[in-house]
PDB file of C-alpha atoms in Angstrom:
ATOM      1  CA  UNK A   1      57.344  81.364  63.262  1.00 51.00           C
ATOM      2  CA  UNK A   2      57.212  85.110  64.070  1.00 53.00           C
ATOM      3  CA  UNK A   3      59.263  87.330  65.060  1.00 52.00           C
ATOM      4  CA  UNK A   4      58.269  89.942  67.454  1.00 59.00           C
ATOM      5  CA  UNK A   5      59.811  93.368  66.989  1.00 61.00           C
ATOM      6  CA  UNK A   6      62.025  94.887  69.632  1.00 61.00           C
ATOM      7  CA  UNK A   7      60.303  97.575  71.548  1.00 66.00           C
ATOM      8  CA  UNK A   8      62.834 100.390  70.902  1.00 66.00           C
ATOM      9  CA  UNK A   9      60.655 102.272  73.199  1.00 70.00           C
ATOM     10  CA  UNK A  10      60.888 100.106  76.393  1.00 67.00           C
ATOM     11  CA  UNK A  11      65.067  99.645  75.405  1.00 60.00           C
ATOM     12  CA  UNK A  12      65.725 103.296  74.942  1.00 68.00           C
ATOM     13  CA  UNK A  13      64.064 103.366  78.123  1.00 76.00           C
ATOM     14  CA  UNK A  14      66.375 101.024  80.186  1.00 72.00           C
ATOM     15  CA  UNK A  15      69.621 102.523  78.422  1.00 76.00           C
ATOM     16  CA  UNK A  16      68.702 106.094  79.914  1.00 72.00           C
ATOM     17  CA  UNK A  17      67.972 104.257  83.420  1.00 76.00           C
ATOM     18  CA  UNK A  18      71.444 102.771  83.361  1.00 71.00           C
ATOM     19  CA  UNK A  19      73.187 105.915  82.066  1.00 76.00           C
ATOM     20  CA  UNK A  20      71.386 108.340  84.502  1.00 70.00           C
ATOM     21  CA  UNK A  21      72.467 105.709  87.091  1.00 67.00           C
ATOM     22  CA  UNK A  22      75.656 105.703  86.031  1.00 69.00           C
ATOM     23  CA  UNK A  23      76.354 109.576  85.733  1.00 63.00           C
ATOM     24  CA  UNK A  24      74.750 109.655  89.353  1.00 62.00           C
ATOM     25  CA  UNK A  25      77.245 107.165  90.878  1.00 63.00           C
ATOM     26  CA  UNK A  26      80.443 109.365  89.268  1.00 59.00           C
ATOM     27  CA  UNK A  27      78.310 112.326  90.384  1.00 58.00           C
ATOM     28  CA  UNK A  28      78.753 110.939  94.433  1.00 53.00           C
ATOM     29  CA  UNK A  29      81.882 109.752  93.810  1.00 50.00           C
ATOM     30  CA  UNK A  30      83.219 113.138  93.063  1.00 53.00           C
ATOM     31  CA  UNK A  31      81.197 114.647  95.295  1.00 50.00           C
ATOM     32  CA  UNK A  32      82.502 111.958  98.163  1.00 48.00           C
ATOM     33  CA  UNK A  33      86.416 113.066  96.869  1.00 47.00           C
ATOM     34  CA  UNK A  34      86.139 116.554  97.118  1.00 49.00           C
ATOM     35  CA  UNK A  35      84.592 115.995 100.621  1.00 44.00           C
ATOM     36  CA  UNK A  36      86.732 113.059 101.646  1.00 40.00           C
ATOM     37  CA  UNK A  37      90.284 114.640 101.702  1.00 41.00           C
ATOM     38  CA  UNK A  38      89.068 117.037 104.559  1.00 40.00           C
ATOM     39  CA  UNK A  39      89.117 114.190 107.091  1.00 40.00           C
ATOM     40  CA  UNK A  40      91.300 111.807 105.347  1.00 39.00           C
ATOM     41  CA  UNK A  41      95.571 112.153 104.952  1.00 42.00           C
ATOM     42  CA  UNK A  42      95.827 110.747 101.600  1.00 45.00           C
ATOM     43  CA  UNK A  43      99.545 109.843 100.816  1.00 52.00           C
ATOM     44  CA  UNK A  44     100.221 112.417  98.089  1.00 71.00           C
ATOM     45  CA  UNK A  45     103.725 112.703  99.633  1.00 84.00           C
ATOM     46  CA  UNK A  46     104.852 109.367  98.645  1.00 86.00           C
ATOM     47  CA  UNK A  47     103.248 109.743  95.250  1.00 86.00           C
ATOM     48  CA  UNK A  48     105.512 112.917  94.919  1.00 89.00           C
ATOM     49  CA  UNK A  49     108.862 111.317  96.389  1.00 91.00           C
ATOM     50  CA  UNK A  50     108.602 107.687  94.457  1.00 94.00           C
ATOM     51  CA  UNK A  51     107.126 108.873  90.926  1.00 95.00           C
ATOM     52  CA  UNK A  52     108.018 112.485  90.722  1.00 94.00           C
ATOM     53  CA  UNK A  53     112.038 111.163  91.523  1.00 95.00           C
ATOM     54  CA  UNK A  54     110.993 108.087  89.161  1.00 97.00           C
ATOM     55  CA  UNK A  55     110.212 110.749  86.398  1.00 96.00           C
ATOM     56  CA  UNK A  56     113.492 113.044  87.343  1.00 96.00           C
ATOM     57  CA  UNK A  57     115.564 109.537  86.362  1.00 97.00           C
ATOM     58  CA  UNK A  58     113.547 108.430  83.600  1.00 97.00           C
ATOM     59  CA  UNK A  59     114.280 112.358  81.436  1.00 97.00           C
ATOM     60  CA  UNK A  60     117.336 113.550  82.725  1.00 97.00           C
ATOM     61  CA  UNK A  61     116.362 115.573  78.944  1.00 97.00           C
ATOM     62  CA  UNK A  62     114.296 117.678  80.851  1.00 96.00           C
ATOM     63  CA  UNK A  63     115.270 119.919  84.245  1.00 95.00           C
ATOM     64  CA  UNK A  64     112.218 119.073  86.266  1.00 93.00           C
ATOM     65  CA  UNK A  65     112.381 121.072  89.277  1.00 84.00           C
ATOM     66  CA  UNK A  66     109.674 121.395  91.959  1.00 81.00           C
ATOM     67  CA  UNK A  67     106.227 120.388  91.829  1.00 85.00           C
ATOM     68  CA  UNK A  68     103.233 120.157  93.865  1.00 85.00           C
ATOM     69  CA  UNK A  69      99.986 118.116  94.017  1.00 80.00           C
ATOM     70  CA  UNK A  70      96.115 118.300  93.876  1.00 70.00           C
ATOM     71  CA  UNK A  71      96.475 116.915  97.633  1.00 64.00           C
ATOM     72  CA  UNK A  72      95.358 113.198  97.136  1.00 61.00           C
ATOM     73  CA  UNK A  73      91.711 112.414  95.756  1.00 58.00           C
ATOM     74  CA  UNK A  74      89.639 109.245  96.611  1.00 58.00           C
ATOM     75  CA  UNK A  75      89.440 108.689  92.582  1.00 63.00           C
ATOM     76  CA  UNK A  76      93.106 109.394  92.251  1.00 78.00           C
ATOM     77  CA  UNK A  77      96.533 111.935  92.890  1.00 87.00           C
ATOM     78  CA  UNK A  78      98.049 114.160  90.356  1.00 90.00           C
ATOM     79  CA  UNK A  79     101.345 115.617  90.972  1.00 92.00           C
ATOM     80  CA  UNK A  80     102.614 118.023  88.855  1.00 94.00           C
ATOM     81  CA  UNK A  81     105.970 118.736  87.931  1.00 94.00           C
ATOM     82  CA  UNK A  82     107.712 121.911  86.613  1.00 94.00           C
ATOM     83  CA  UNK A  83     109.821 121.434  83.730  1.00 94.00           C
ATOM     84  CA  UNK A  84     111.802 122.217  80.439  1.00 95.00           C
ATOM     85  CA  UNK A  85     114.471 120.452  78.217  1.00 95.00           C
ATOM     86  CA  UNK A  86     117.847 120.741  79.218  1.00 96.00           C
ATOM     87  CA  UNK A  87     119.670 122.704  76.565  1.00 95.00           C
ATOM     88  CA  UNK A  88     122.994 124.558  76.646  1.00 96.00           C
ATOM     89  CA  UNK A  89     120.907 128.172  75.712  1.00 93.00           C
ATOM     90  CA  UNK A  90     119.316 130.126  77.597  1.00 90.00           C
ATOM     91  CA  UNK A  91     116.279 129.108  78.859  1.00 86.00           C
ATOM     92  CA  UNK A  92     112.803 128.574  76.276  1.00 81.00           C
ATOM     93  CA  UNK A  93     110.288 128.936  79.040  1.00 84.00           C
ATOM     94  CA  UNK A  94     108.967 125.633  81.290  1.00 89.00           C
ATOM     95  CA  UNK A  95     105.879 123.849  81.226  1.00 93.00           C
ATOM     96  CA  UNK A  96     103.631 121.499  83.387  1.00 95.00           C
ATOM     97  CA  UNK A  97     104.098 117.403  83.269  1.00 95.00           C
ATOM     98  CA  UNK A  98     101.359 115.562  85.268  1.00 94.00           C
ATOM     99  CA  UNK A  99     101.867 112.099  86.963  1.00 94.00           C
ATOM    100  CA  UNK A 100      98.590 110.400  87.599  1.00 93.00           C
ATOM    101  CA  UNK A 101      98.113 107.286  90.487  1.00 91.00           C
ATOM    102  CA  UNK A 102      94.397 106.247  90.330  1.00 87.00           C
ATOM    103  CA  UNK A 103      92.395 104.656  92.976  1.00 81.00           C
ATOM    104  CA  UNK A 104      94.258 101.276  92.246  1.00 85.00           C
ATOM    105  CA  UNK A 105      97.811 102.282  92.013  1.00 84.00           C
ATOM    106  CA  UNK A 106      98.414 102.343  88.425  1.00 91.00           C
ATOM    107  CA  UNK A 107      99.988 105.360  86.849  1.00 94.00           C
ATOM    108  CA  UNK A 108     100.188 107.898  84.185  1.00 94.00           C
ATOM    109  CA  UNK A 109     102.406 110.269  82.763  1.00 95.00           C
ATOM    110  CA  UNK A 110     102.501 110.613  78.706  1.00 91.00           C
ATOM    111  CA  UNK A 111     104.736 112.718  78.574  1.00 92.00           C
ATOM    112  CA  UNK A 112     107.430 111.600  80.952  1.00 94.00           C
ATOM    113  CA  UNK A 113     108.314 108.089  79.333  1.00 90.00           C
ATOM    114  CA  UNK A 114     111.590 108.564  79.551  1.00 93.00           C
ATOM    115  CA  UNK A 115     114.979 111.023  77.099  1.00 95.00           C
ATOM    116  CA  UNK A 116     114.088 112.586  73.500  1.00 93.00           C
ATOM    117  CA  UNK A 117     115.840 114.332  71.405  1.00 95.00           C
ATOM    118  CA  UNK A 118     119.773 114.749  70.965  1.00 97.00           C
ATOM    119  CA  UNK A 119     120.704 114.037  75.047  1.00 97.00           C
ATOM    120  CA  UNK A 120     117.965 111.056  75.186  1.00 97.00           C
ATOM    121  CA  UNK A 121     120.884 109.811  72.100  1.00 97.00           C
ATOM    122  CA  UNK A 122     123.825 110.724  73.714  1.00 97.00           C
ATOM    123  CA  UNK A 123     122.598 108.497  76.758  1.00 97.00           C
ATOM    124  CA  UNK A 124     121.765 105.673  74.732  1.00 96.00           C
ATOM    125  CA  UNK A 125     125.249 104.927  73.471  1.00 96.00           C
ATOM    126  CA  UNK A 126     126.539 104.492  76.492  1.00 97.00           C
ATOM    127  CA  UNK A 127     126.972 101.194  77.262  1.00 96.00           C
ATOM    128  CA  UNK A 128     128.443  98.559  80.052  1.00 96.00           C
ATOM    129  CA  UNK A 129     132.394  98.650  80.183  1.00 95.00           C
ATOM    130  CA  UNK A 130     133.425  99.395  76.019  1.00 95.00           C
ATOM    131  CA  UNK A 131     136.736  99.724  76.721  1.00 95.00           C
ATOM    132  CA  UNK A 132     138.878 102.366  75.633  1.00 93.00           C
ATOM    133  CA  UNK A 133     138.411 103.722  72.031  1.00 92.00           C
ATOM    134  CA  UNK A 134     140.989 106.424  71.004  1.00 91.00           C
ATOM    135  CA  UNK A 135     139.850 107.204  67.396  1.00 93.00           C
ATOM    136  CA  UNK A 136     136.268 107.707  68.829  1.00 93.00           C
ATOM    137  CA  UNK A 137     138.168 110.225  71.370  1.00 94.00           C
ATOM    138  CA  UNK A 138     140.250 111.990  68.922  1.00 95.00           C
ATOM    139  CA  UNK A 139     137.161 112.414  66.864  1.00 95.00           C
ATOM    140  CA  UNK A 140     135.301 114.147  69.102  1.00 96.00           C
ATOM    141  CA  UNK A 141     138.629 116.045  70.370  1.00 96.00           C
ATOM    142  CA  UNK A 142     138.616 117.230  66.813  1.00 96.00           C
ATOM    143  CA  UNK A 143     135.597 118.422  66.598  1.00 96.00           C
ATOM    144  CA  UNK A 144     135.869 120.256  69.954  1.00 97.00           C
ATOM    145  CA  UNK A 145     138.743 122.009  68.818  1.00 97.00           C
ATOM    146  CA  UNK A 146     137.246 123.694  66.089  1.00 96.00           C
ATOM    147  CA  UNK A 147     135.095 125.106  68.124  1.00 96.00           C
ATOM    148  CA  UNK A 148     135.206 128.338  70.445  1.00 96.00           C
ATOM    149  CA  UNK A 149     136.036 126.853  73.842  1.00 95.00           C
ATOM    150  CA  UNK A 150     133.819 128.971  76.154  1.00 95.00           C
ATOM    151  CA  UNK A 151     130.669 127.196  74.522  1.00 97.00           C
ATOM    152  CA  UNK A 152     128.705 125.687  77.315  1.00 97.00           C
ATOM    153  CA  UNK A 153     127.391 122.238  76.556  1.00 98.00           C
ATOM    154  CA  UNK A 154     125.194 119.722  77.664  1.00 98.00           C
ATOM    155  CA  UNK A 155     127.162 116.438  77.032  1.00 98.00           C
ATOM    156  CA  UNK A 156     127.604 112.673  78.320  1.00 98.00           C
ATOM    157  CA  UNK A 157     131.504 111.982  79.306  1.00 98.00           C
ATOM    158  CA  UNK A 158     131.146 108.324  78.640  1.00 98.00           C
ATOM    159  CA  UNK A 159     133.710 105.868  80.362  1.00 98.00           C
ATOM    160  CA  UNK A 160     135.594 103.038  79.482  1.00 97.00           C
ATOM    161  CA  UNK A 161     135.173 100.870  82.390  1.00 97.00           C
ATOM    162  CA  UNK A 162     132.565 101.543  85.412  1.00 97.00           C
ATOM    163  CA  UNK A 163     133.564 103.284  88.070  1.00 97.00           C
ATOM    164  CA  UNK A 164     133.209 102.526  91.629  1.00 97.00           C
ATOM    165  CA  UNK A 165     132.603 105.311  93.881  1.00 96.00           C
ATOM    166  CA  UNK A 166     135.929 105.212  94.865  1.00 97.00           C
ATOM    167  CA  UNK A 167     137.581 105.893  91.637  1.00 97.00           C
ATOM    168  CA  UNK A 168     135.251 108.119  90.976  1.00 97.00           C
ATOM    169  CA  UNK A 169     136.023 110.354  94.167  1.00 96.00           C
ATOM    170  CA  UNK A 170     139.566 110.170  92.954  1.00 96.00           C
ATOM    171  CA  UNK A 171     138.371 111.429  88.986  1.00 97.00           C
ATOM    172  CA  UNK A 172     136.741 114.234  90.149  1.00 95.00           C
ATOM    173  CA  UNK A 173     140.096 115.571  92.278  1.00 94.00           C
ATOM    174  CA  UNK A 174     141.915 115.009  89.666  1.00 95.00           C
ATOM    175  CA  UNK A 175     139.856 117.137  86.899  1.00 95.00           C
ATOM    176  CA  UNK A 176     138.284 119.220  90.422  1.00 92.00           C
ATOM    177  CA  UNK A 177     134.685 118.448  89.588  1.00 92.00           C
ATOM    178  CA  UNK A 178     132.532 119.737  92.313  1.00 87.00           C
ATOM    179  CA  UNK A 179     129.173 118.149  91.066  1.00 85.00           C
ATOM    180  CA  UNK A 180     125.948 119.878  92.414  1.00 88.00           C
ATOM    181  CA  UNK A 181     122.948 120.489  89.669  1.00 88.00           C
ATOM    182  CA  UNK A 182     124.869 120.443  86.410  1.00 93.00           C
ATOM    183  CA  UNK A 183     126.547 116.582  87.334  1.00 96.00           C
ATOM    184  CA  UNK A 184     124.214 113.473  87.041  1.00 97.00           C
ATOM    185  CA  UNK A 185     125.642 109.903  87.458  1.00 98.00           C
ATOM    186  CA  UNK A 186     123.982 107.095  85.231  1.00 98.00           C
ATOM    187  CA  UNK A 187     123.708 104.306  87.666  1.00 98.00           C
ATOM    188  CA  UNK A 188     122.286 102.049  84.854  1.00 98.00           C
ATOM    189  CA  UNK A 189     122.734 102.430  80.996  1.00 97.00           C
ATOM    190  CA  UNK A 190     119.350 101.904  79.013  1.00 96.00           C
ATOM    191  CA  UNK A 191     118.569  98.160  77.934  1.00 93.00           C
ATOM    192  CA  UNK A 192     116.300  96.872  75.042  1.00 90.00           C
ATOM    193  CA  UNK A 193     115.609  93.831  73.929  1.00 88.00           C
ATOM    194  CA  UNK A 194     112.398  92.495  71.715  1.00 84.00           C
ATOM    195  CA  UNK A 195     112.574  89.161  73.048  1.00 83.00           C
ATOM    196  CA  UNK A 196     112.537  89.967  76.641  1.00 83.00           C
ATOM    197  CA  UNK A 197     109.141  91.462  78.562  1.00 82.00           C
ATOM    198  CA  UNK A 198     109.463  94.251  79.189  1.00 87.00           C
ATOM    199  CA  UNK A 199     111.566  94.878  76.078  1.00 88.00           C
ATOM    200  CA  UNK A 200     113.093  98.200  77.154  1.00 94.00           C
ATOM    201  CA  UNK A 201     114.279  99.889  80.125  1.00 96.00           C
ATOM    202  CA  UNK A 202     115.526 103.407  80.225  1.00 97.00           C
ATOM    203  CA  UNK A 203     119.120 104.484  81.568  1.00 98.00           C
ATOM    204  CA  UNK A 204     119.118 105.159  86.117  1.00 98.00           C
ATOM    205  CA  UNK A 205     119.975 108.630  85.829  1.00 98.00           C
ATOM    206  CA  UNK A 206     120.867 109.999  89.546  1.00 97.00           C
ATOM    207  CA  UNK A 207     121.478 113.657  90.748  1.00 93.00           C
ATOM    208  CA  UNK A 208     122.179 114.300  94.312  1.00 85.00           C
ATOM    209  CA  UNK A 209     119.384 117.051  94.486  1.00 83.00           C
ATOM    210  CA  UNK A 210     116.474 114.750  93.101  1.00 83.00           C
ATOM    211  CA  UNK A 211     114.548 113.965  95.893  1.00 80.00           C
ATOM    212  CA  UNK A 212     115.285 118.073  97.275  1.00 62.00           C
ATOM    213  CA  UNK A 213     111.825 119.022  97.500  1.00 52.00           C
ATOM    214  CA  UNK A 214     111.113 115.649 100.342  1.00 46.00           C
ATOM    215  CA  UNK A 215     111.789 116.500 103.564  1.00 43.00           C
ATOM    216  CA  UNK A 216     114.943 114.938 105.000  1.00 48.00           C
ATOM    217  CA  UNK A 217     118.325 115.405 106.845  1.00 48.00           C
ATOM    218  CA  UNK A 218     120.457 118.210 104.758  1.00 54.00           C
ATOM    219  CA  UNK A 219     123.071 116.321 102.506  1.00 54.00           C
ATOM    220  CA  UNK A 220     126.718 118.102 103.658  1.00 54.00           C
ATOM    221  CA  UNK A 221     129.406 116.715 101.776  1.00 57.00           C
ATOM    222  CA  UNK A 222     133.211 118.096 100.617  1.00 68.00           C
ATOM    223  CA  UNK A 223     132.964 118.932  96.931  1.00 82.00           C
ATOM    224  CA  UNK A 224     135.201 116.203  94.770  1.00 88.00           C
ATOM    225  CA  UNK A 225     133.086 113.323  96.882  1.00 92.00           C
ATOM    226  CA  UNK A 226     129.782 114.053  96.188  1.00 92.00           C
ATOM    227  CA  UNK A 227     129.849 110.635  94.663  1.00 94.00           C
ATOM    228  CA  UNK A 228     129.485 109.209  98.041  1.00 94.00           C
ATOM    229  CA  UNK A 229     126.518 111.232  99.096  1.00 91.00           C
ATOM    230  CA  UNK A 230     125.024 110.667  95.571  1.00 94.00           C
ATOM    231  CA  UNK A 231     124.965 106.943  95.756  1.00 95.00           C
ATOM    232  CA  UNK A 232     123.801 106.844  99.598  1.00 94.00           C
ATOM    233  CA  UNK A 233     120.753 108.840  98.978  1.00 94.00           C
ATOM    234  CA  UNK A 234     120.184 107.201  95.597  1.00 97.00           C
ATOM    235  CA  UNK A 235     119.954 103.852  97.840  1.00 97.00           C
ATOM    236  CA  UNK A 236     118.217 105.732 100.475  1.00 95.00           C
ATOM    237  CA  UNK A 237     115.619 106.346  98.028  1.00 96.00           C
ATOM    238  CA  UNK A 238     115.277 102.817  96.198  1.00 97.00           C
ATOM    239  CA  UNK A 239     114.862 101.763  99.667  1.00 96.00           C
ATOM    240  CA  UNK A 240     111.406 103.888 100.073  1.00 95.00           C
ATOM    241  CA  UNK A 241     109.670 101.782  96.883  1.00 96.00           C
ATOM    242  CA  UNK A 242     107.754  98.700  96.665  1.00 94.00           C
ATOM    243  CA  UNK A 243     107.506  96.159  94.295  1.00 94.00           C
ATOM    244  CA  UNK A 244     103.900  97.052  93.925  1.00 93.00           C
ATOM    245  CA  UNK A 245     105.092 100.603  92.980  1.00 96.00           C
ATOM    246  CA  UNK A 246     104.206 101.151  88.934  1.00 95.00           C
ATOM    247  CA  UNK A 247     107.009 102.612  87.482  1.00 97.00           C
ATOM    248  CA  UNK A 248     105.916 101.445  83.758  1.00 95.00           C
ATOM    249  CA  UNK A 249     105.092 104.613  82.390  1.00 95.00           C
ATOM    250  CA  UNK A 250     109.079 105.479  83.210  1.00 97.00           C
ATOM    251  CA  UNK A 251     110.185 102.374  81.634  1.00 96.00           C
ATOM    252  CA  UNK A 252     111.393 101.974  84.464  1.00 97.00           C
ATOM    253  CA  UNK A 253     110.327  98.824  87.301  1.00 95.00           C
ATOM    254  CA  UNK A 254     111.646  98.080  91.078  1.00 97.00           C
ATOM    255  CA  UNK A 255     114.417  95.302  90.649  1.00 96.00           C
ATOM    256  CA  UNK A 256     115.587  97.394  87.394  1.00 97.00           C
ATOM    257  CA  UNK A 257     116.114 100.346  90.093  1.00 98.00           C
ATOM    258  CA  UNK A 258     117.217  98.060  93.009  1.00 98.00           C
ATOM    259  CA  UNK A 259     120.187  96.206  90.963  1.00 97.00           C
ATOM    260  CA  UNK A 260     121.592  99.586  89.535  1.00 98.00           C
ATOM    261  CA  UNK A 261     121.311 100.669  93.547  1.00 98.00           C
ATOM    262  CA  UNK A 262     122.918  97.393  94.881  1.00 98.00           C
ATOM    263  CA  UNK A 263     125.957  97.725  92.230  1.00 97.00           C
ATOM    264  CA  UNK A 264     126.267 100.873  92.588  1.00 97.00           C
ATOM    265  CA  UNK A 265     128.740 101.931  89.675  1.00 98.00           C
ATOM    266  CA  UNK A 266     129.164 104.897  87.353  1.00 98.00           C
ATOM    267  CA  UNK A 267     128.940 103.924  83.685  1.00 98.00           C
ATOM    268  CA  UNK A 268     129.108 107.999  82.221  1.00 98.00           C
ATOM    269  CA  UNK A 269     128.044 111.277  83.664  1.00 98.00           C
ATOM    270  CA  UNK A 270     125.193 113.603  81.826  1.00 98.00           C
ATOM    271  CA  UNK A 271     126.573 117.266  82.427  1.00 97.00           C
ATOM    272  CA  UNK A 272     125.170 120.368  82.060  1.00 97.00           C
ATOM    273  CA  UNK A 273     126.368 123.661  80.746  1.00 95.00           C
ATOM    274  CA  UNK A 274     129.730 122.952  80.837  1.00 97.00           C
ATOM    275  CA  UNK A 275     132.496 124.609  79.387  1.00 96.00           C
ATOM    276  CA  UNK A 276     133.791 122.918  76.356  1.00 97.00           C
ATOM    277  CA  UNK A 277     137.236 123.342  77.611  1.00 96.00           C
ATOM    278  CA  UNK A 278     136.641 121.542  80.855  1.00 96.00           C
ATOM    279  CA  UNK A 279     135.368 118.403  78.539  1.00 97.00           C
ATOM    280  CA  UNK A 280     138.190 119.028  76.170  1.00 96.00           C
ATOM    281  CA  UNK A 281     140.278 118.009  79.337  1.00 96.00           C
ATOM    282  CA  UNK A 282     138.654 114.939  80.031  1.00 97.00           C
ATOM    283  CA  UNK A 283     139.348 113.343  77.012  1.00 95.00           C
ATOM    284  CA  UNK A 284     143.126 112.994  77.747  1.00 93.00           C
ATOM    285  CA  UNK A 285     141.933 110.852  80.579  1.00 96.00           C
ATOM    286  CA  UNK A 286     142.404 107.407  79.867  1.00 95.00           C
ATOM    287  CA  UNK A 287     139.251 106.488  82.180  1.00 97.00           C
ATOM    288  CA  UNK A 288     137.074 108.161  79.515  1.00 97.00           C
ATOM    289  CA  UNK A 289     135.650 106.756  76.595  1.00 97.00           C
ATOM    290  CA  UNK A 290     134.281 109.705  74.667  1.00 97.00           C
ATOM    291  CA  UNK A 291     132.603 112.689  74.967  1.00 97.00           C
ATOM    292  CA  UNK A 292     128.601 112.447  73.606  1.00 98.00           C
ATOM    293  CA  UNK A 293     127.950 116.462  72.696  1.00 98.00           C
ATOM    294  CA  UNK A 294     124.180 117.085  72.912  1.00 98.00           C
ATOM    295  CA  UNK A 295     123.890 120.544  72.557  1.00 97.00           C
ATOM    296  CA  UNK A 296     126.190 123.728  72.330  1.00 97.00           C
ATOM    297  CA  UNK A 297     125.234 127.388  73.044  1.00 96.00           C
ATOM    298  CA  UNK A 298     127.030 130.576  73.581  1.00 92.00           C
ATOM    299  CA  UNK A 299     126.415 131.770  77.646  1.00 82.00           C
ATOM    300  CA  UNK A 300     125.085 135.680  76.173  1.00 69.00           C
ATOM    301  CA  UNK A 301     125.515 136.801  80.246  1.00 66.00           C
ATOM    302  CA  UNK A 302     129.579 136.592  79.375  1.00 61.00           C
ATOM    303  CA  UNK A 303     128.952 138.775  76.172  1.00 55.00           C
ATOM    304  CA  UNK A 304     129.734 142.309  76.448  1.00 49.00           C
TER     305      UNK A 304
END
């Protein structure tokens, strides 16, 4: 029997055809975006308030601060977010971290999958109620001490037991911790486990500023309850998402973000260029656990 021979000629041909067809189609298709968002209100706001909070609580490592987006494309939004880590230094100079929705809701953001580096440990011991542990405490009281004292520090006071807002309102009087920027609450310690799908989740990290840049009623609040306000707009926020919403790329997902909302309790706070004196303090506290230190630096404005 023979065999005829392809004709390469006549295939080469048809493979242009379809590749000329298809570089015209993404050829309109950007053409049709650019033109598009004139007449059309794409909802690059909500793609700002759910994922660029969602990425604030997935890398409480970083201090990502405001952002702003390409206005909402047909093909796609990308919001962009101003960051850099959170050290006890001075600051090392920020950089840019995108957050991509396409066209069918899924998202990206490589590198915003959730705490590196000494403070993305620090947050990963904590755990669900550990009870007290004194030799951990004197441990770390020890090491403290041997320190200078007016070291600022980025650290995670861990507690014993979880706190309800309540007792929380009554720590911070008693230690006078105002909260603001430098105090984040984690709402949710991070889970993994291989034999569950998904395997991991990261820690709910909360502070009261992250949805600042959204529009919205002014939070006023007296300065040793903050926890209050914290957890109302943290629900008022959970209460904006959908289950549709893809918070994968966080390692993050909806009922993940709705339970640690619904319960509501304090399991540690991640604080930020604090005194080491002020943490020395909260270690005679029975309600803490430990004290994670993350990072240590001298403040060189108090030099000289």
């Amino acid at each position: 029997m023979n065999v005829r021979e392809p004709d390469w000629a006549y295939v080469a041909r048809s493979l242009a055809k379809v590749l000329a067809v298809t570089v015209a189609l993404l050829l309109a298709l950007s053409a049709i975006d650019r033109v598009l968002w004139l007449f059309i209100d794409f909802d690059d706001e909500r793609t700002a308030l759910v994922y660029g909070t969602a990425a604030r609580v997935a890398n409480p490592d970083k201090r990502l601060s405001h952002g702003h987006s390409d206005g909402g494309r047909v093909l796609g939004t990308t919001y962009t977010l101003w960051g850099e880590p959170r050290r006890a230094g001075p600051s090392e100079g920020g950089t840019e971290y995108e957050i991509v929705e396409n066209l069918f809701g899924a998202v990206r953001a490589p590198s915003l999958d959730g705490p590196s580096g000494s403070l993305g440990e620090a947050i990963a011991y904590v755990d669900v109620d550990p009870g007290v542990d004194r030799e951990r405490a004197e441990k770390v009281r020890k090491t403290i001490d041997g320190l200078p004292q007016t070291l600022d520090a980025v650290a995670v006071v861990e507690f014993a037991h979880s706190m309800t807002t309540e007792r929380l309102v009554s720590f911070n009087r008693r230690h006078r911790i105002c909260g603001g920027a430098d105090v984040s609450y984690i709402y949710s310690p991070s889970f993994y486990d291989d034999s569950s799908d998904p395997a991991s989740f990261n820690a709910v990290v909360w502070n009261r500023g992250m949805t600042q840049e959204r529009s919205r009623p002014a939070l006023s609040y007296q300065c040793e309850t903050e926890p209050e306000v914290a957890l109302a707009e943290f629900r008022r926020w959970v209460g904006l998402l959908d289950e549709g919403d893809d918070f994968s790329e966080f390692e993050l997902d909806y009922g993940w973000l709705a339970g640690a909302a619904e319960e509501g309790v304090v399991h540690g706070l991640v604080v930020d260029r604090w005194k080491l004196a002020d943490l020395r303090e909260l270690l005679d506290d029975p309600e803490v656990r430990t004290v994670h230190l993350a990072d240590v630096a001298f403040d060189l404005g108090e030099i000289g």
